[in-house]
Amino acid sequence: MNDVPQLSVRAVLLSIALTVVLAAANAYLGLFAGLTVATAIPAAVVSMGVLRLLGRSSILENNIVATGASAGSSIAAGTVFTLPALIILGHWTRFDYWWVFTIIGLGGLLGVLFSVPLRRTLIIDQDLQFPEGVATAELLRAGSDSNSAGGARLLGLAALAGALFKLVMSALRFVPESFTLARYLGSRTIAYLGINLSPALLGVGYIVGLNVGLVMVGGGLLAWWLFIPIYNTFLFEHDPALLARLVGADAETAAGLIWTTKVRYIGVGAMLIGGLWALWTLRSSLLSGIKSGLAIGGARGPVADTERDLPMAAILVGIVLFVLPLFALYYAVVGSFGIAAAMALIMIVAGFVFSSVSGYMAGLVGSSNNPVSGITISTILFASLVLLGFLGAGSTVGPVAAILIGAVTCSAAAVAGDNLQDLKAGRLIGATPWRQQVMLAIGAVSGAAIMAPVLNLLLEAYGIGTPAHAGVRALTAPQATLMAAVAKGIFGGGLPWDMIILGGLVGALVIVLDLVLARRGVRWRTPVLAVAVGIYLPLEYTSPIFLGGLLAELAELWHARRGAGGDLEKTRRSGLLFASGLIAGEAIVGVLIAIPIVATGNVDVLALPAALHFGQWLGLGGLALIAWWLYRSATRVTD
């Protein structure tokens, strides 16, 4: 495909335009609800429509548009999860343009550079699923392949189902977004069950399969069915402040409080151990990726266009050049050459380590469910502990310095994880990696360029943490609030270290179990990061991923029993198309819903009257119908 247009001027300009819109929408959603949406799929859909109007377009051009817009909007997560913590801590009163642009832009560019060797490690050597990358590739193929009318129709129907369900839940509020049941067993023990009514999460589960889904929900069950009941039954008196909040609380509220303030940190501890273990186990593959990149960069013979990354020597030089201005910023904050050098070193090491972890998790569960905030907490924990030795307890600049390290790391990890989804899609459709990597860098810088104005607009209109005006509901910025609490807690005390240490022990036990299973040649494995994510995320997020994986397993067993179609990949195609459509439809509407919310400042702008809000059982029934449709589509025998 060397002669097919890819990095064309019109594709670059359209990608930048989409980046501005999608990054602004994601910034609001991140501050308001603590989540962002993956935007490669919506960008691909818009690209196919717009470029077709401008003349004949290629699948690779559409992929370039999606690639840049995806990188730019992932920058929003790196920004809103960290920098608002400086407002909450009182260090900033508004977002200075050049500080935000430099910190976030350079963090994003580092994420792009880190993703180059990670492409070879995680996409080629490890061959991880990257569900949203697969979904984007299927969407692009269905939109460009004139011989795939049946597949395009199936994908379109699934996208319509996912879009309508998301509209009914999140915008119209016809049914709630989650189904939850919580009860007290006896006087203190809590029983809890939750499932997010998300067709996209079903689709993610179908793509990643039962093993990952089972392990993730297993981590969730550890948190919600073991750790939370034990804490509320036997240990609640150890924290008087939390106890005061638990008195009189219903079972669901009590479970949420215990998970937020205590049990979630078990996931953080497991993530710390799991991240280090992942880096250790991937060390040979990472080094191989770097060596092969250097070898290709210096090769004299022909190299396939689909294997040509940015030159590895240029990557290493770029990393050094990007660290220098960050060192200058750190020096301006702490006023010490030695401490600034330590901050820069921590940032670059943590950036690569957690970009690797982020990419690995994106390959397992997708970018939308990638625990970037947990990765950032781990960074801030480590950075704060190191800085504590330099600055001492009670330092006011220490939390600020830790947040600045975390901001760069979070941006790099968010961009790297999302980039690898795009590079996976590119590999599936025959794109040129270096062209995608250039577009990723353009998208990251474009997204960083608008972050400060957007954040200042939201700060002045609503306030972050505290209302900007009387009668206005402030944006809660849940991740940034947690980052501020962690950084401040290290220097002032108050972090639940017992839970973090317990999480480390849980992570170590899971690693041992996985090694035993590997030695015995068992099909089922227990990747520690998937367990850690299960503990860190709400149970309602992991349960639909498990159900999607279960549907994939049942569909594969159906085909195996009937011997339908000798080509296993062909038998999987219908289910994969349907799952991809569910992800695409929900992602597109998730972004579209943000536009009227941002325009009006009213989160209920599209909501139906309260009389038309129905219960969660109706929503669960609707999700069951979509799950049945997914299974029926997956068990079709294709020619």
PDB file of C-alpha atoms in Angstrom, residues 204-402:
ATOM      1  CA  VAL A 204     -14.727  -5.168  25.063  1.00  0.00           C
ATOM      2  CA  GLY A 205     -15.265  -8.385  27.013  1.00  0.00           C
ATOM      3  CA  TYR A 206     -16.083 -10.298  23.837  1.00  0.00           C
ATOM      4  CA  ILE A 207     -12.897  -9.115  22.152  1.00  0.00           C
ATOM      5  CA  VAL A 208     -10.522  -9.741  25.099  1.00  0.00           C
ATOM      6  CA  GLY A 209     -12.064 -13.140  25.883  1.00  0.00           C
ATOM      7  CA  LEU A 210     -13.103 -15.071  28.951  1.00  0.00           C
ATOM      8  CA  ASN A 211      -9.719 -15.472  30.638  1.00  0.00           C
ATOM      9  CA  VAL A 212      -9.074 -11.741  31.031  1.00  0.00           C
ATOM     10  CA  GLY A 213     -12.718 -11.047  31.847  1.00  0.00           C
ATOM     11  CA  LEU A 214     -12.766 -13.770  34.492  1.00  0.00           C
ATOM     12  CA  VAL A 215      -9.574 -12.557  36.142  1.00  0.00           C
ATOM     13  CA  MET A 216     -10.765  -8.942  36.170  1.00  0.00           C
ATOM     14  CA  VAL A 217     -14.116  -9.760  37.719  1.00  0.00           C
ATOM     15  CA  GLY A 218     -12.236 -12.033  40.147  1.00  0.00           C
ATOM     16  CA  GLY A 219     -10.292  -8.992  41.347  1.00  0.00           C
ATOM     17  CA  GLY A 220     -13.583  -7.115  41.678  1.00  0.00           C
ATOM     18  CA  LEU A 221     -15.128  -9.923  43.700  1.00  0.00           C
ATOM     19  CA  LEU A 222     -12.101  -9.954  46.000  1.00  0.00           C
ATOM     20  CA  ALA A 223     -12.687  -6.261  46.674  1.00  0.00           C
ATOM     21  CA  TRP A 224     -16.473  -6.212  46.966  1.00  0.00           C
ATOM     22  CA  TRP A 225     -17.266  -9.681  48.291  1.00  0.00           C
ATOM     23  CA  LEU A 226     -14.277 -10.200  50.592  1.00  0.00           C
ATOM     24  CA  PHE A 227     -12.337  -7.067  51.552  1.00  0.00           C
ATOM     25  CA  ILE A 228     -15.292  -4.677  51.951  1.00  0.00           C
ATOM     26  CA  PRO A 229     -17.430  -7.092  54.042  1.00  0.00           C
ATOM     27  CA  ILE A 230     -14.434  -7.972  56.235  1.00  0.00           C
ATOM     28  CA  TYR A 231     -13.617  -4.303  56.796  1.00  0.00           C
ATOM     29  CA  ASN A 232     -17.174  -3.282  57.632  1.00  0.00           C
ATOM     30  CA  THR A 233     -17.695  -6.301  59.896  1.00  0.00           C
ATOM     31  CA  PHE A 234     -14.443  -6.352  61.863  1.00  0.00           C
ATOM     32  CA  LEU A 235     -12.262  -3.287  61.211  1.00  0.00           C
ATOM     33  CA  PHE A 236     -14.597  -0.303  60.908  1.00  0.00           C
ATOM     34  CA  GLU A 237     -13.727   1.023  64.374  1.00  0.00           C
ATOM     35  CA  HIS A 238     -10.074   1.593  63.377  1.00  0.00           C
ATOM     36  CA  ASP A 239     -10.940   4.768  61.430  1.00  0.00           C
ATOM     37  CA  PRO A 240     -13.191   7.071  63.513  1.00  0.00           C
ATOM     38  CA  ALA A 241     -13.586   9.585  60.669  1.00  0.00           C
ATOM     39  CA  LEU A 242     -14.818   6.906  58.266  1.00  0.00           C
ATOM     40  CA  LEU A 243     -16.945   5.339  60.989  1.00  0.00           C
ATOM     41  CA  ALA A 244     -18.784   8.628  61.457  1.00  0.00           C
ATOM     42  CA  ARG A 245     -19.663   8.647  57.754  1.00  0.00           C
ATOM     43  CA  LEU A 246     -20.778   4.997  57.828  1.00  0.00           C
ATOM     44  CA  VAL A 247     -23.228   5.467  60.698  1.00  0.00           C
ATOM     45  CA  GLY A 248     -26.750   5.360  59.256  1.00  0.00           C
ATOM     46  CA  ALA A 249     -25.540   4.801  55.676  1.00  0.00           C
ATOM     47  CA  ASP A 250     -27.364   2.299  53.491  1.00  0.00           C
ATOM     48  CA  ALA A 251     -25.454  -0.770  52.314  1.00  0.00           C
ATOM     49  CA  GLU A 252     -24.614   0.576  48.843  1.00  0.00           C
ATOM     50  CA  THR A 253     -23.348   3.912  50.189  1.00  0.00           C
ATOM     51  CA  ALA A 254     -21.316   2.181  52.905  1.00  0.00           C
ATOM     52  CA  ALA A 255     -19.729  -0.198  50.385  1.00  0.00           C
ATOM     53  CA  GLY A 256     -18.813   2.734  48.126  1.00  0.00           C
ATOM     54  CA  LEU A 257     -17.251   4.691  50.992  1.00  0.00           C
ATOM     55  CA  ILE A 258     -15.144   1.743  52.147  1.00  0.00           C
ATOM     56  CA  TRP A 259     -14.026   0.999  48.602  1.00  0.00           C
ATOM     57  CA  THR A 260     -13.128   4.643  47.881  1.00  0.00           C
ATOM     58  CA  THR A 261     -11.239   5.354  51.104  1.00  0.00           C
ATOM     59  CA  LYS A 262      -9.722   1.943  51.885  1.00  0.00           C
ATOM     60  CA  VAL A 263     -10.105  -1.020  49.555  1.00  0.00           C
ATOM     61  CA  ARG A 264      -9.271   0.832  46.348  1.00  0.00           C
ATOM     62  CA  TYR A 265      -5.751   1.323  47.719  1.00  0.00           C
ATOM     63  CA  ILE A 266      -5.350  -2.477  47.748  1.00  0.00           C
ATOM     64  CA  GLY A 267      -5.656  -2.223  43.978  1.00  0.00           C
ATOM     65  CA  VAL A 268      -3.017   0.529  43.980  1.00  0.00           C
ATOM     66  CA  GLY A 269      -0.600  -1.701  45.908  1.00  0.00           C
ATOM     67  CA  ALA A 270      -1.265  -4.644  43.600  1.00  0.00           C
ATOM     68  CA  MET A 271      -0.779  -2.340  40.618  1.00  0.00           C
ATOM     69  CA  LEU A 272       2.601  -1.224  41.932  1.00  0.00           C
ATOM     70  CA  ILE A 273       3.807  -4.826  42.268  1.00  0.00           C
ATOM     71  CA  GLY A 274       2.135  -5.815  39.021  1.00  0.00           C
ATOM     72  CA  GLY A 275       3.706  -2.927  37.122  1.00  0.00           C
ATOM     73  CA  LEU A 276       7.190  -3.834  38.287  1.00  0.00           C
ATOM     74  CA  TRP A 277       6.571  -7.502  37.494  1.00  0.00           C
ATOM     75  CA  ALA A 278       5.216  -6.681  34.029  1.00  0.00           C
ATOM     76  CA  LEU A 279       8.282  -4.608  33.285  1.00  0.00           C
ATOM     77  CA  TRP A 280      10.555  -7.419  34.477  1.00  0.00           C
ATOM     78  CA  THR A 281       8.782 -10.099  32.445  1.00  0.00           C
ATOM     79  CA  LEU A 282       8.749  -7.897  29.343  1.00  0.00           C
ATOM     80  CA  ARG A 283      12.382  -6.822  29.724  1.00  0.00           C
ATOM     81  CA  SER A 284      13.724  -9.081  26.971  1.00  0.00           C
ATOM     82  CA  SER A 285      10.949  -8.133  24.586  1.00  0.00           C
ATOM     83  CA  LEU A 286      11.397  -4.416  25.325  1.00  0.00           C
ATOM     84  CA  LEU A 287      15.145  -4.625  24.709  1.00  0.00           C
ATOM     85  CA  SER A 288      14.497  -6.649  21.586  1.00  0.00           C
ATOM     86  CA  GLY A 289      12.079  -3.983  20.373  1.00  0.00           C
ATOM     87  CA  ILE A 290      14.693  -1.276  20.876  1.00  0.00           C
ATOM     88  CA  LYS A 291      17.444  -3.340  19.237  1.00  0.00           C
ATOM     89  CA  SER A 292      15.311  -4.295  16.261  1.00  0.00           C
ATOM     90  CA  GLY A 293      14.263  -0.659  15.881  1.00  0.00           C
ATOM     91  CA  LEU A 294      17.895   0.395  15.816  1.00  0.00           C
ATOM     92  CA  ALA A 295      18.687  -2.403  13.371  1.00  0.00           C
ATOM     93  CA  ILE A 296      15.896  -1.364  11.021  1.00  0.00           C
ATOM     94  CA  GLY A 297      16.886   2.281  11.332  1.00  0.00           C
ATOM     95  CA  GLY A 298      20.391   1.433  10.196  1.00  0.00           C
ATOM     96  CA  ALA A 299      19.507  -1.262   7.692  1.00  0.00           C
ATOM     97  CA  ARG A 300      20.715  -0.757   4.130  1.00  0.00           C
ATOM     98  CA  GLY A 301      18.390  -3.278   2.538  1.00  0.00           C
ATOM     99  CA  PRO A 302      14.680  -2.811   1.835  1.00  0.00           C
ATOM    100  CA  VAL A 303      12.325  -2.718   4.820  1.00  0.00           C
ATOM    101  CA  ALA A 304       8.609  -3.326   4.464  1.00  0.00           C
ATOM    102  CA  ASP A 305       6.619  -0.100   4.778  1.00  0.00           C
ATOM    103  CA  THR A 306       4.380  -1.759   7.357  1.00  0.00           C
ATOM    104  CA  GLU A 307       7.416  -2.382   9.614  1.00  0.00           C
ATOM    105  CA  ARG A 308       9.088   1.009   9.410  1.00  0.00           C
ATOM    106  CA  ASP A 309       8.957   2.916  12.729  1.00  0.00           C
ATOM    107  CA  LEU A 310      10.531   6.266  13.483  1.00  0.00           C
ATOM    108  CA  PRO A 311      14.325   5.729  13.777  1.00  0.00           C
ATOM    109  CA  MET A 312      15.234   4.487  17.241  1.00  0.00           C
ATOM    110  CA  ALA A 313      18.279   6.750  17.443  1.00  0.00           C
ATOM    111  CA  ALA A 314      16.012   9.757  16.865  1.00  0.00           C
ATOM    112  CA  ILE A 315      13.664   8.425  19.575  1.00  0.00           C
ATOM    113  CA  LEU A 316      16.478   8.321  22.141  1.00  0.00           C
ATOM    114  CA  VAL A 317      17.692  11.809  21.196  1.00  0.00           C
ATOM    115  CA  GLY A 318      14.131  13.127  21.363  1.00  0.00           C
ATOM    116  CA  ILE A 319      13.618  11.733  24.864  1.00  0.00           C
ATOM    117  CA  VAL A 320      16.751  13.554  26.080  1.00  0.00           C
ATOM    118  CA  LEU A 321      15.727  16.825  24.402  1.00  0.00           C
ATOM    119  CA  PHE A 322      12.204  16.716  25.831  1.00  0.00           C
ATOM    120  CA  VAL A 323      13.435  16.064  29.366  1.00  0.00           C
ATOM    121  CA  LEU A 324      15.598  19.236  29.447  1.00  0.00           C
ATOM    122  CA  PRO A 325      12.737  21.798  29.467  1.00  0.00           C
ATOM    123  CA  LEU A 326      10.889  19.671  32.033  1.00  0.00           C
ATOM    124  CA  PHE A 327      13.981  19.801  34.231  1.00  0.00           C
ATOM    125  CA  ALA A 328      13.936  23.606  33.916  1.00  0.00           C
ATOM    126  CA  LEU A 329      10.290  23.716  35.009  1.00  0.00           C
ATOM    127  CA  TYR A 330      10.981  21.482  37.969  1.00  0.00           C
ATOM    128  CA  TYR A 331      13.906  23.698  38.977  1.00  0.00           C
ATOM    129  CA  ALA A 332      11.617  26.743  38.852  1.00  0.00           C
ATOM    130  CA  VAL A 333       9.296  25.021  41.344  1.00  0.00           C
ATOM    131  CA  VAL A 334      11.754  23.556  43.877  1.00  0.00           C
ATOM    132  CA  GLY A 335      14.715  25.943  43.428  1.00  0.00           C
ATOM    133  CA  SER A 336      17.260  23.140  43.804  1.00  0.00           C
ATOM    134  CA  PHE A 337      19.370  21.687  41.006  1.00  0.00           C
ATOM    135  CA  GLY A 338      19.736  18.321  42.741  1.00  0.00           C
ATOM    136  CA  ILE A 339      16.050  17.913  43.566  1.00  0.00           C
ATOM    137  CA  ALA A 340      15.039  19.012  40.054  1.00  0.00           C
ATOM    138  CA  ALA A 341      17.446  16.435  38.606  1.00  0.00           C
ATOM    139  CA  ALA A 342      15.940  13.750  40.853  1.00  0.00           C
ATOM    140  CA  MET A 343      12.438  14.782  39.727  1.00  0.00           C
ATOM    141  CA  ALA A 344      13.433  14.563  36.063  1.00  0.00           C
ATOM    142  CA  LEU A 345      15.001  11.139  36.611  1.00  0.00           C
ATOM    143  CA  ILE A 346      11.919   9.851  38.443  1.00  0.00           C
ATOM    144  CA  MET A 347       9.707  11.258  35.714  1.00  0.00           C
ATOM    145  CA  ILE A 348      11.574   9.620  32.830  1.00  0.00           C
ATOM    146  CA  VAL A 349      11.862   6.221  34.557  1.00  0.00           C
ATOM    147  CA  ALA A 350       8.275   6.251  35.807  1.00  0.00           C
ATOM    148  CA  GLY A 351       7.113   7.520  32.423  1.00  0.00           C
ATOM    149  CA  PHE A 352       8.586   4.558  30.560  1.00  0.00           C
ATOM    150  CA  VAL A 353       7.636   2.000  33.216  1.00  0.00           C
ATOM    151  CA  PHE A 354       4.026   3.106  33.427  1.00  0.00           C
ATOM    152  CA  SER A 355       3.710   3.713  29.689  1.00  0.00           C
ATOM    153  CA  SER A 356       4.638   0.040  29.363  1.00  0.00           C
ATOM    154  CA  VAL A 357       2.055  -0.901  31.988  1.00  0.00           C
ATOM    155  CA  SER A 358      -0.556   1.348  30.373  1.00  0.00           C
ATOM    156  CA  GLY A 359       0.104  -0.176  26.968  1.00  0.00           C
ATOM    157  CA  TYR A 360      -0.107  -3.682  28.409  1.00  0.00           C
ATOM    158  CA  MET A 361      -3.427  -2.927  30.106  1.00  0.00           C
ATOM    159  CA  ALA A 362      -4.797  -1.218  26.992  1.00  0.00           C
ATOM    160  CA  GLY A 363      -3.965  -4.412  25.132  1.00  0.00           C
ATOM    161  CA  LEU A 364      -5.904  -6.452  27.661  1.00  0.00           C
ATOM    162  CA  VAL A 365      -9.007  -4.376  28.410  1.00  0.00           C
ATOM    163  CA  GLY A 366      -8.945  -1.372  26.064  1.00  0.00           C
ATOM    164  CA  SER A 367      -8.132   2.302  26.511  1.00  0.00           C
ATOM    165  CA  SER A 368     -11.541   3.267  27.920  1.00  0.00           C
ATOM    166  CA  ASN A 369     -11.005   0.884  30.843  1.00  0.00           C
ATOM    167  CA  ASN A 370      -7.270   1.490  31.196  1.00  0.00           C
ATOM    168  CA  PRO A 371      -6.595   2.469  34.842  1.00  0.00           C
ATOM    169  CA  VAL A 372      -4.421   5.490  34.023  1.00  0.00           C
ATOM    170  CA  SER A 373      -5.450   7.179  37.264  1.00  0.00           C
ATOM    171  CA  GLY A 374      -4.236   4.156  39.243  1.00  0.00           C
ATOM    172  CA  ILE A 375      -0.942   4.271  37.355  1.00  0.00           C
ATOM    173  CA  THR A 376      -0.624   7.969  38.193  1.00  0.00           C
ATOM    174  CA  ILE A 377      -1.358   7.364  41.873  1.00  0.00           C
ATOM    175  CA  SER A 378       1.451   4.816  41.899  1.00  0.00           C
ATOM    176  CA  THR A 379       3.775   7.407  40.328  1.00  0.00           C
ATOM    177  CA  ILE A 380       2.794  10.076  42.836  1.00  0.00           C
ATOM    178  CA  LEU A 381       3.255   7.643  45.720  1.00  0.00           C
ATOM    179  CA  PHE A 382       6.764   6.741  44.587  1.00  0.00           C
ATOM    180  CA  ALA A 383       7.742  10.319  43.728  1.00  0.00           C
ATOM    181  CA  SER A 384       6.402  11.642  47.028  1.00  0.00           C
ATOM    182  CA  LEU A 385       8.348   9.086  49.034  1.00  0.00           C
ATOM    183  CA  VAL A 386      11.586  10.015  47.260  1.00  0.00           C
ATOM    184  CA  LEU A 387      10.926  13.741  47.595  1.00  0.00           C
ATOM    185  CA  LEU A 388      10.056  13.263  51.262  1.00  0.00           C
ATOM    186  CA  GLY A 389      13.694  12.338  51.845  1.00  0.00           C
ATOM    187  CA  PHE A 390      14.851  15.572  50.161  1.00  0.00           C
ATOM    188  CA  LEU A 391      12.238  18.011  51.444  1.00  0.00           C
ATOM    189  CA  GLY A 392      11.120  16.522  54.748  1.00  0.00           C
ATOM    190  CA  ALA A 393       7.661  16.036  56.275  1.00  0.00           C
ATOM    191  CA  GLY A 394       5.371  19.045  56.222  1.00  0.00           C
ATOM    192  CA  SER A 395       6.873  20.484  53.022  1.00  0.00           C
ATOM    193  CA  THR A 396       4.378  22.586  51.077  1.00  0.00           C
ATOM    194  CA  VAL A 397       6.286  22.318  47.800  1.00  0.00           C
ATOM    195  CA  GLY A 398       6.592  18.518  48.032  1.00  0.00           C
ATOM    196  CA  PRO A 399       2.990  17.708  47.016  1.00  0.00           C
ATOM    197  CA  VAL A 400       3.245  20.210  44.145  1.00  0.00           C
ATOM    198  CA  ALA A 401       6.466  18.626  42.874  1.00  0.00           C
ATOM    199  CA  ALA A 402       4.910  15.137  43.067  1.00  0.00           C
TER     200      ALA A 402
END
